[in-house]
PDB file of C-alpha atoms and ligand atoms in Angstrom:
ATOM      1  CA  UNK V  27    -100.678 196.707 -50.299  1.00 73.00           C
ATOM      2  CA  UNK V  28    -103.547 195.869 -47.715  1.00 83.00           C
ATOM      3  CA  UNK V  29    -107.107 196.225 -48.850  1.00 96.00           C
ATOM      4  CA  UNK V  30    -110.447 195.199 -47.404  1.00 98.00           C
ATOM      5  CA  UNK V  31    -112.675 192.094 -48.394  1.00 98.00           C
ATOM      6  CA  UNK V  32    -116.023 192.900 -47.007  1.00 98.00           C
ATOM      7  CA  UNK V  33    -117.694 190.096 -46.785  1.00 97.00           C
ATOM      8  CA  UNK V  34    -119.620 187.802 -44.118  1.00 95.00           C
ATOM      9  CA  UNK V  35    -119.106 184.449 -45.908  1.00 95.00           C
ATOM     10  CA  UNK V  36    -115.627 182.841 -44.616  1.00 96.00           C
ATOM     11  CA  UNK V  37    -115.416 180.031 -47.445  1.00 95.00           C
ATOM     12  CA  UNK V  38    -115.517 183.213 -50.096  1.00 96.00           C
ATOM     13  CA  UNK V  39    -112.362 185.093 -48.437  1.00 97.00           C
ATOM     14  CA  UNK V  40    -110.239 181.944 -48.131  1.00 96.00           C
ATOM     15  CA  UNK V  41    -110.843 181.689 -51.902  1.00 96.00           C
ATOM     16  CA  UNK V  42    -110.043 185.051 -52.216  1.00 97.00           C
ATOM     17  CA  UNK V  43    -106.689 185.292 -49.898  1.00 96.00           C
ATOM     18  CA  UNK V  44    -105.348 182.289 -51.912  1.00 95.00           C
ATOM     19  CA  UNK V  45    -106.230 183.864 -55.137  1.00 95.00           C
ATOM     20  CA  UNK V  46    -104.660 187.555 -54.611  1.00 96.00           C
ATOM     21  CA  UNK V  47    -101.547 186.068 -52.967  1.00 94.00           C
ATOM     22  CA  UNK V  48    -100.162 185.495 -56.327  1.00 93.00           C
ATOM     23  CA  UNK V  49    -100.410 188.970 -56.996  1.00 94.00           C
ATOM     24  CA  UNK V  50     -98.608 190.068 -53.843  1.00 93.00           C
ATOM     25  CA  UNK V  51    -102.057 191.400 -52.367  1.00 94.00           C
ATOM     26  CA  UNK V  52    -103.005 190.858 -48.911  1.00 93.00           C
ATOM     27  CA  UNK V  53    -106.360 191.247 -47.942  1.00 96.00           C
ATOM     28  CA  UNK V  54    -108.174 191.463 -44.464  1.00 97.00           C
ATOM     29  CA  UNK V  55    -112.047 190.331 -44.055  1.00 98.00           C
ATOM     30  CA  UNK V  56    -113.982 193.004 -42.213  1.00 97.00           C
ATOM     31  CA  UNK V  57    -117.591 192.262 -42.721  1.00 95.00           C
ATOM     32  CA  UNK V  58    -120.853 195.008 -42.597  1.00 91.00           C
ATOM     33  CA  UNK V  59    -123.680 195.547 -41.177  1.00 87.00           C
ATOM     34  CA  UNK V  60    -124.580 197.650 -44.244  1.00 87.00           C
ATOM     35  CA  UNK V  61    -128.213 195.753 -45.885  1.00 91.00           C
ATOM     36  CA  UNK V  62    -127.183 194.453 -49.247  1.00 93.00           C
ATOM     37  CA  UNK V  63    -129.804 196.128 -51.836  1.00 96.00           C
ATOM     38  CA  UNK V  64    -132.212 194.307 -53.844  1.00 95.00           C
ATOM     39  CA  UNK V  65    -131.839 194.328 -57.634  1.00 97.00           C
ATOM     40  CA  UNK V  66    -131.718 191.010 -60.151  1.00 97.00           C
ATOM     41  CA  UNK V  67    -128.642 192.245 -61.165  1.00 98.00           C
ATOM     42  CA  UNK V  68    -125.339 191.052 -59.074  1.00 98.00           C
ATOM     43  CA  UNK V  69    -123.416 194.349 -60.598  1.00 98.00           C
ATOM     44  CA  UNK V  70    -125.753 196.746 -59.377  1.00 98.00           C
ATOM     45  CA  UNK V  71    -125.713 195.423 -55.857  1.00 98.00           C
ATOM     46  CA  UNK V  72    -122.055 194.872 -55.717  1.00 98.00           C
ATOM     47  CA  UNK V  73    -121.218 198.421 -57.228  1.00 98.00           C
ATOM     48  CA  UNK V  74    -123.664 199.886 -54.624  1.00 97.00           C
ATOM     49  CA  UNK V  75    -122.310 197.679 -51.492  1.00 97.00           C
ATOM     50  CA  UNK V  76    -119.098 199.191 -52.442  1.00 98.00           C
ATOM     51  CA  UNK V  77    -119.930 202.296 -52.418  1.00 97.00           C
ATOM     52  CA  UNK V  78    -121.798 201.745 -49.129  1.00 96.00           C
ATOM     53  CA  UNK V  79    -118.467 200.376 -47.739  1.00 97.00           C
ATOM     54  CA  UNK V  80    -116.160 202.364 -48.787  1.00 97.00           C
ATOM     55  CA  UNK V  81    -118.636 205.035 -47.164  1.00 96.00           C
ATOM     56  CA  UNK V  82    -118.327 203.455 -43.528  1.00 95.00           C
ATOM     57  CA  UNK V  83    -115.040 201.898 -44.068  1.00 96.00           C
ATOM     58  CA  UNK V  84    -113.100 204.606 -45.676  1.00 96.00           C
ATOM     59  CA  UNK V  85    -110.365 202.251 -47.253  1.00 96.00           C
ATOM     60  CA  UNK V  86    -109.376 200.966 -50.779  1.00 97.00           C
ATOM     61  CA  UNK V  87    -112.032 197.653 -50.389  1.00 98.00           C
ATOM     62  CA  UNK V  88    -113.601 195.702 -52.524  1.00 98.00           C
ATOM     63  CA  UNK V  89    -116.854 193.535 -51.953  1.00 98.00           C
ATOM     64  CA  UNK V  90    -118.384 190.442 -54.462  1.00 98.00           C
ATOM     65  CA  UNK V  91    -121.676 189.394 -55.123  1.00 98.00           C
ATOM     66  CA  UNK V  92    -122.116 185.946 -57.035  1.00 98.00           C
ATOM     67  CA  UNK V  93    -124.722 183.751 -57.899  1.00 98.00           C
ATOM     68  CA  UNK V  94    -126.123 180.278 -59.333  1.00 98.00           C
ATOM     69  CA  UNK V  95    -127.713 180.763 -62.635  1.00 98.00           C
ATOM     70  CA  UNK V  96    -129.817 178.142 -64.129  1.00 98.00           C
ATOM     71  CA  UNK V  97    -131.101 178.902 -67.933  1.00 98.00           C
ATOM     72  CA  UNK V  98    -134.062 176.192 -67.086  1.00 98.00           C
ATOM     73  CA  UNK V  99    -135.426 178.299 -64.141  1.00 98.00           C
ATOM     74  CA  UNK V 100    -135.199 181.174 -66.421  1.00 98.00           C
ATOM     75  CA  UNK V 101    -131.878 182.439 -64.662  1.00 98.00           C
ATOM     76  CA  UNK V 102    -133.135 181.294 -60.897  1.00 98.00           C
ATOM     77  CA  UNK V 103    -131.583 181.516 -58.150  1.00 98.00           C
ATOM     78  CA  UNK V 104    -129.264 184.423 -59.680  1.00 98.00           C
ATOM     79  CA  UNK V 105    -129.131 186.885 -57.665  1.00 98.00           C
ATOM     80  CA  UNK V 106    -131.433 185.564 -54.482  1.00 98.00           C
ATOM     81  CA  UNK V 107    -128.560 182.639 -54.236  1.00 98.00           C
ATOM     82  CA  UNK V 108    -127.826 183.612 -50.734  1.00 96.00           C
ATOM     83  CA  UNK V 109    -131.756 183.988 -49.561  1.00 96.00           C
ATOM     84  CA  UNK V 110    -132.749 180.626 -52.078  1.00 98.00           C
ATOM     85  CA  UNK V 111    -129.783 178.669 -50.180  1.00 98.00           C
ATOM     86  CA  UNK V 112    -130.682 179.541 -46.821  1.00 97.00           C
ATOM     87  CA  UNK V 113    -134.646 178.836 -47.624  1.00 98.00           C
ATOM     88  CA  UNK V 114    -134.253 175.439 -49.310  1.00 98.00           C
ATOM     89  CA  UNK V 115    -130.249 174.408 -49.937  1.00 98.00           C
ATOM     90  CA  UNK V 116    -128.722 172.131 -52.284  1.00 98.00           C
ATOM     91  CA  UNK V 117    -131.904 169.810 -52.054  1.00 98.00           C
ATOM     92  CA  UNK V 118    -134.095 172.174 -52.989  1.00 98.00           C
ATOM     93  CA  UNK V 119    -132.557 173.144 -56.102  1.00 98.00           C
ATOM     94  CA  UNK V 120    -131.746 169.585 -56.944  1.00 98.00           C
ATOM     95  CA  UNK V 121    -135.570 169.236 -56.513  1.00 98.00           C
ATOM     96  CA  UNK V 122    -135.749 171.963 -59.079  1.00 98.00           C
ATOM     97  CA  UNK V 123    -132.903 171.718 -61.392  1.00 98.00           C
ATOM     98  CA  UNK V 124    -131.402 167.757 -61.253  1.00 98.00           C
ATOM     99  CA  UNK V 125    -128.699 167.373 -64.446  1.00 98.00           C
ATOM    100  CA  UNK V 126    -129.452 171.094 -65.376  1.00 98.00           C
ATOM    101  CA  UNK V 127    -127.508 173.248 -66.929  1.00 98.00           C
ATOM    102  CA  UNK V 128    -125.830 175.822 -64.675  1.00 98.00           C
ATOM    103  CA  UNK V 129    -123.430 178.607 -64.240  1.00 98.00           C
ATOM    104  CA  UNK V 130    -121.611 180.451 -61.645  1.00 98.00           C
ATOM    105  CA  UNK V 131    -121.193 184.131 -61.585  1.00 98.00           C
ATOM    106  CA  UNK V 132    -119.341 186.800 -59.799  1.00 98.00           C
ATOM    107  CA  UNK V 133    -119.285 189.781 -59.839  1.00 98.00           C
ATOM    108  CA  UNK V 134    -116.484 192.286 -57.646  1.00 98.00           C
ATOM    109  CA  UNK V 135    -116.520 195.761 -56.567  1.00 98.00           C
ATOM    110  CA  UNK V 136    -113.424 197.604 -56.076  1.00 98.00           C
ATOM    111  CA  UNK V 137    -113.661 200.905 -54.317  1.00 98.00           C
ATOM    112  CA  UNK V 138    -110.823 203.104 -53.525  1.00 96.00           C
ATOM    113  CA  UNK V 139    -112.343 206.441 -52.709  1.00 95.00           C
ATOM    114  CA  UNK V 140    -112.549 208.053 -56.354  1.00 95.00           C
ATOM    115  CA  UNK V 141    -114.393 205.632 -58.646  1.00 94.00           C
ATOM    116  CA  UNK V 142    -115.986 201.780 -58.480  1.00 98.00           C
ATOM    117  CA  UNK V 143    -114.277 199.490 -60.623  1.00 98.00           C
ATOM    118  CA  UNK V 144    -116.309 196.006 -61.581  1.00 98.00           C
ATOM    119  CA  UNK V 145    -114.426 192.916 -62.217  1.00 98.00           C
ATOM    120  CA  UNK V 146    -116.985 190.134 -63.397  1.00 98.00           C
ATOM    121  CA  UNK V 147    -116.098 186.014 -63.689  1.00 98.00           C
ATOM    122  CA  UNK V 148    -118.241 183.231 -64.610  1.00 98.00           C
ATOM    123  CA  UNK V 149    -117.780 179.249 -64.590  1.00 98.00           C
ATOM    124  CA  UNK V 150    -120.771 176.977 -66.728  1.00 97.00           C
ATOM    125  CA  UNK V 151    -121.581 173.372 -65.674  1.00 97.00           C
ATOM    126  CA  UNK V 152    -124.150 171.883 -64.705  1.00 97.00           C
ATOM    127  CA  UNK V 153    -126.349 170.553 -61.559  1.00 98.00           C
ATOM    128  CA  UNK V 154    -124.986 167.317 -60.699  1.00 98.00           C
ATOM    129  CA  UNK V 155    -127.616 164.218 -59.937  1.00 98.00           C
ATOM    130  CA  UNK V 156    -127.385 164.269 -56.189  1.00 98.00           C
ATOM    131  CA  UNK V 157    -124.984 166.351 -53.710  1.00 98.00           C
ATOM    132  CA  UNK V 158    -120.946 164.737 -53.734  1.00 98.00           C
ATOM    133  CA  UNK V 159    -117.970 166.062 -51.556  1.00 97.00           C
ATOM    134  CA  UNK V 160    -117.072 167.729 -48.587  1.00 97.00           C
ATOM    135  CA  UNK V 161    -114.810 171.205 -49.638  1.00 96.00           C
ATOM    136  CA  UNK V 162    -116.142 174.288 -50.316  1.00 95.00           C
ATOM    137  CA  UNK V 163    -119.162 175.933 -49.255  1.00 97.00           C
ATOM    138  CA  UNK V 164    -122.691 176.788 -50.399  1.00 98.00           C
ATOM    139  CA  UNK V 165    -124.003 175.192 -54.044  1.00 98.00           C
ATOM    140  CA  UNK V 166    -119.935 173.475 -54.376  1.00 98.00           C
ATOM    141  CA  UNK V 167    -121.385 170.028 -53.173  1.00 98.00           C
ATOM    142  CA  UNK V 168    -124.031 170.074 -56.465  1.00 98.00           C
ATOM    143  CA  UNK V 169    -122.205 172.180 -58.848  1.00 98.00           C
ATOM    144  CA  UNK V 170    -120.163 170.475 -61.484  1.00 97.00           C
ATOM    145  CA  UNK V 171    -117.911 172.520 -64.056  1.00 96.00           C
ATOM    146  CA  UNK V 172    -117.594 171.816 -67.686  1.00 94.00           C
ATOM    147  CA  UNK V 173    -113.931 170.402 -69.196  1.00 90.00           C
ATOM    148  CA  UNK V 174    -111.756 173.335 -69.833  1.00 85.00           C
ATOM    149  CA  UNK V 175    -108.865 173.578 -71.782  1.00 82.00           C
ATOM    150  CA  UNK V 176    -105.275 173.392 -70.327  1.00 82.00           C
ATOM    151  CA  UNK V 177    -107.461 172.236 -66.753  1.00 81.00           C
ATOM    152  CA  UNK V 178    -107.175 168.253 -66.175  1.00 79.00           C
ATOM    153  CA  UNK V 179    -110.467 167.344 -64.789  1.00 80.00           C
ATOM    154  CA  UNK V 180    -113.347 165.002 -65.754  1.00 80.00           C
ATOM    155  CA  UNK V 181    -116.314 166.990 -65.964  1.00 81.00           C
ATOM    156  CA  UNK V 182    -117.623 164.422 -63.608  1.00 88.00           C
ATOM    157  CA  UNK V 183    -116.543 166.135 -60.252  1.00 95.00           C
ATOM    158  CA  UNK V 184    -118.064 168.642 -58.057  1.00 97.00           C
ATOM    159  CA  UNK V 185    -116.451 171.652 -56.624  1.00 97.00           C
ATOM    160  CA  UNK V 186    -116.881 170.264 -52.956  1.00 97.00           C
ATOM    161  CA  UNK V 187    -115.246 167.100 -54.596  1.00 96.00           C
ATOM    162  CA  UNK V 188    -112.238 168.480 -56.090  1.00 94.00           C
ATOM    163  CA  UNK V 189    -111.663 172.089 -54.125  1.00 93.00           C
ATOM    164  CA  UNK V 190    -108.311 172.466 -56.406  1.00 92.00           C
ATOM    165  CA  UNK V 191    -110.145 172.005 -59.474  1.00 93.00           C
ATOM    166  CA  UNK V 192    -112.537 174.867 -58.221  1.00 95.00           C
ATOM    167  CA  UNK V 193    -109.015 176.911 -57.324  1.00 93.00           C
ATOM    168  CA  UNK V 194    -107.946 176.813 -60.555  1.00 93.00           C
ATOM    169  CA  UNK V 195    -111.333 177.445 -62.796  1.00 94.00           C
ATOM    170  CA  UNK V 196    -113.863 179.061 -60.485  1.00 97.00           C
ATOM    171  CA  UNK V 197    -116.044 182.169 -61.631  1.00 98.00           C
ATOM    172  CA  UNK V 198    -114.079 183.518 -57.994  1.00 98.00           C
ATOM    173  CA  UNK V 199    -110.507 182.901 -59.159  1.00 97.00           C
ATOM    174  CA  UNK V 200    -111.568 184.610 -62.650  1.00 97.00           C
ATOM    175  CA  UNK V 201    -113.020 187.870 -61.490  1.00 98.00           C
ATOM    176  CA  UNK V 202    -110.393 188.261 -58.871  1.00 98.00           C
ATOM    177  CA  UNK V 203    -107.558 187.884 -61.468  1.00 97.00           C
ATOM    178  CA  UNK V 204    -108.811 190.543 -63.453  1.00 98.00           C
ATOM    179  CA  UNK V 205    -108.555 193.219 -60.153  1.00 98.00           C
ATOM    180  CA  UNK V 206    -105.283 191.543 -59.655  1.00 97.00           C
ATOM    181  CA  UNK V 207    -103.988 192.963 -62.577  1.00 96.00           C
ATOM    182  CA  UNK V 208    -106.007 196.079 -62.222  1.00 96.00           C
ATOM    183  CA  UNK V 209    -104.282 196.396 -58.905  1.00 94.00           C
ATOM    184  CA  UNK V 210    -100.965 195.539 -60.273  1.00 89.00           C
ATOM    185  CA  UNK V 211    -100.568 197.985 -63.266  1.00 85.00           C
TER     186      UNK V 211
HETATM  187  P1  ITT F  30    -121.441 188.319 -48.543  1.00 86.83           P
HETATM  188  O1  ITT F  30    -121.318 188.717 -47.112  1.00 86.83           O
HETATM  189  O2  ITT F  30    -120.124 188.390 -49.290  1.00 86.83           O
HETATM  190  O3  ITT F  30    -122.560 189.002 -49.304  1.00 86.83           O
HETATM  191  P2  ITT F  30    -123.013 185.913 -49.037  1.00 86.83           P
HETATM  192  O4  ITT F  30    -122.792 184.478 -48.644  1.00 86.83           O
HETATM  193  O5  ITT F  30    -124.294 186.573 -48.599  1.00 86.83           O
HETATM  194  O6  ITT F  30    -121.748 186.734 -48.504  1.00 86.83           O
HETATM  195  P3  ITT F  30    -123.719 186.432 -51.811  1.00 86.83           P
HETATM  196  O7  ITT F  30    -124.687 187.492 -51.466  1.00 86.83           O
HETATM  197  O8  ITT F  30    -122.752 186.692 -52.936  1.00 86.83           O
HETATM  198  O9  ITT F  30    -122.794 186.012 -50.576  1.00 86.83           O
HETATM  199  O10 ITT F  30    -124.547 185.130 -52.055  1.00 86.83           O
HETATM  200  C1  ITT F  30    -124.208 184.155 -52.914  1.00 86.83           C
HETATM  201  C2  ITT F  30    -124.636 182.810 -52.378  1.00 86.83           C
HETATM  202  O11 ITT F  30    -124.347 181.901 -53.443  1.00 86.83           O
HETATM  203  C3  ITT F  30    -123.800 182.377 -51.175  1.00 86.83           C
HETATM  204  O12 ITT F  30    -124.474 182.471 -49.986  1.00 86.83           O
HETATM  205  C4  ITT F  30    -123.506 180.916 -51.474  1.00 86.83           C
HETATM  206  O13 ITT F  30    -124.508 180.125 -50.915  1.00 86.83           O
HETATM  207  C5  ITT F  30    -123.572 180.842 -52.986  1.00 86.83           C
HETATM  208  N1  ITT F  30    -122.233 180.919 -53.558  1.00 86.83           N
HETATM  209  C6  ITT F  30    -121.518 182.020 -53.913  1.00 86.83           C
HETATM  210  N2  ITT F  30    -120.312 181.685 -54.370  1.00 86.83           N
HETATM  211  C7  ITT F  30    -120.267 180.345 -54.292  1.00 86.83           C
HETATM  212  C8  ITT F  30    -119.290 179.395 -54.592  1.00 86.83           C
HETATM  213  O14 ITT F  30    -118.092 179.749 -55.013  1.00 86.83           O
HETATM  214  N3  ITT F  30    -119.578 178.116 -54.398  1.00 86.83           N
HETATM  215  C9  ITT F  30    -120.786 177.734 -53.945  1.00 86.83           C
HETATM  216  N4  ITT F  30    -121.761 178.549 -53.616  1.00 86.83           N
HETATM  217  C10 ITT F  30    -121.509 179.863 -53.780  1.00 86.83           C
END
């Protein structure tokens, strides 16, 4: 089964092609030139880029917003992550947020023509001290994930630092799972 990622962000659909492989899913980016709307909430402007896709696109798709939330900077940069990171980067929310506590969230839109389906995923952890490691993209290089069970890792590593750890715990890989099986039933 072939559906659409619409997306613009490259780093985001490698995650994702790795990810819905294991369901037997094979996705193609296409990307928009549709204006992402602007809400605090990442499920309202997922659910509505969907919709907007699915009206130019006309194809089972699905679309993801996600975002950096920091409980210190009462939730910041949430749902402006793309607009904060292109303003300021990692450095400016180290600036902000050094040893904070942090989480990742994402939040997917499936549309196949009769209904929007959201699929939601989140990762906690915290800002790391200064900005470690090469993988990933975006916040990976300052974002460090708290120990989970059944996941060997130290607690101590970024996701740019350990891309496989990110692979295997990421607010990404959780949402995605649950359309996986959505997909799959
Ligand atoms: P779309 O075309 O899919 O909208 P985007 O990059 O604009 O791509 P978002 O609107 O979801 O994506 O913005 C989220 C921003 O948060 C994104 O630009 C990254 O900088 C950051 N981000 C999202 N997921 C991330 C991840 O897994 N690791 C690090 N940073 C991430």
């Amino acid at each position: 089964m072939e559906i659409l990622f619409i997306t613009g962000n490259a780093g985001k659909f490698s995650e994702a092609k790795k990810i819905l492989k294991h369901f037997g899913l094979n996705i193609v980016q296409r990307d928009s030139l549709i204006e992402e709307i602007r809400s605090d909430s990442i499920e309202e402007i997922a659910s509505a880029s969907a919709q907007a896709a699915y009206a130019e696109f006309g194809k089972p798709l699905f679309v993801e917003d996600s975002g950096l939330f920091i409980p210190f900077l009462n939730g910041f940069p949430g749902a402006y992550s793309a607009w904060v990171f292109r303003k300021v980067g990692n450095v400016g929310i180290l600036a902000l947020a050094k040893g904070k506590e942090a989480e990742f969230r994402t939040c997917v839109a499936y549309a196949d023509g009769k209904e929007v389906k959201l699929f939601t995923g989140s990762v906690k952890g915290r800002i790391a001290e200064e900005a470690r490691g090469k993988g990933g993209f975006g916040y990976d290089p300052i974002f460090m994930p708290e120990k989970t069970p059944g996941i060997n890792h130290s607690g101590e590593k970024t996701f740019a630092e350990a891309p496989e750890m990110k692979d295997a715990l990421s607010h990404r890989k959780r949402a995605l799972e649950k359309l996986g099986a959505y997909l799959k039933r």
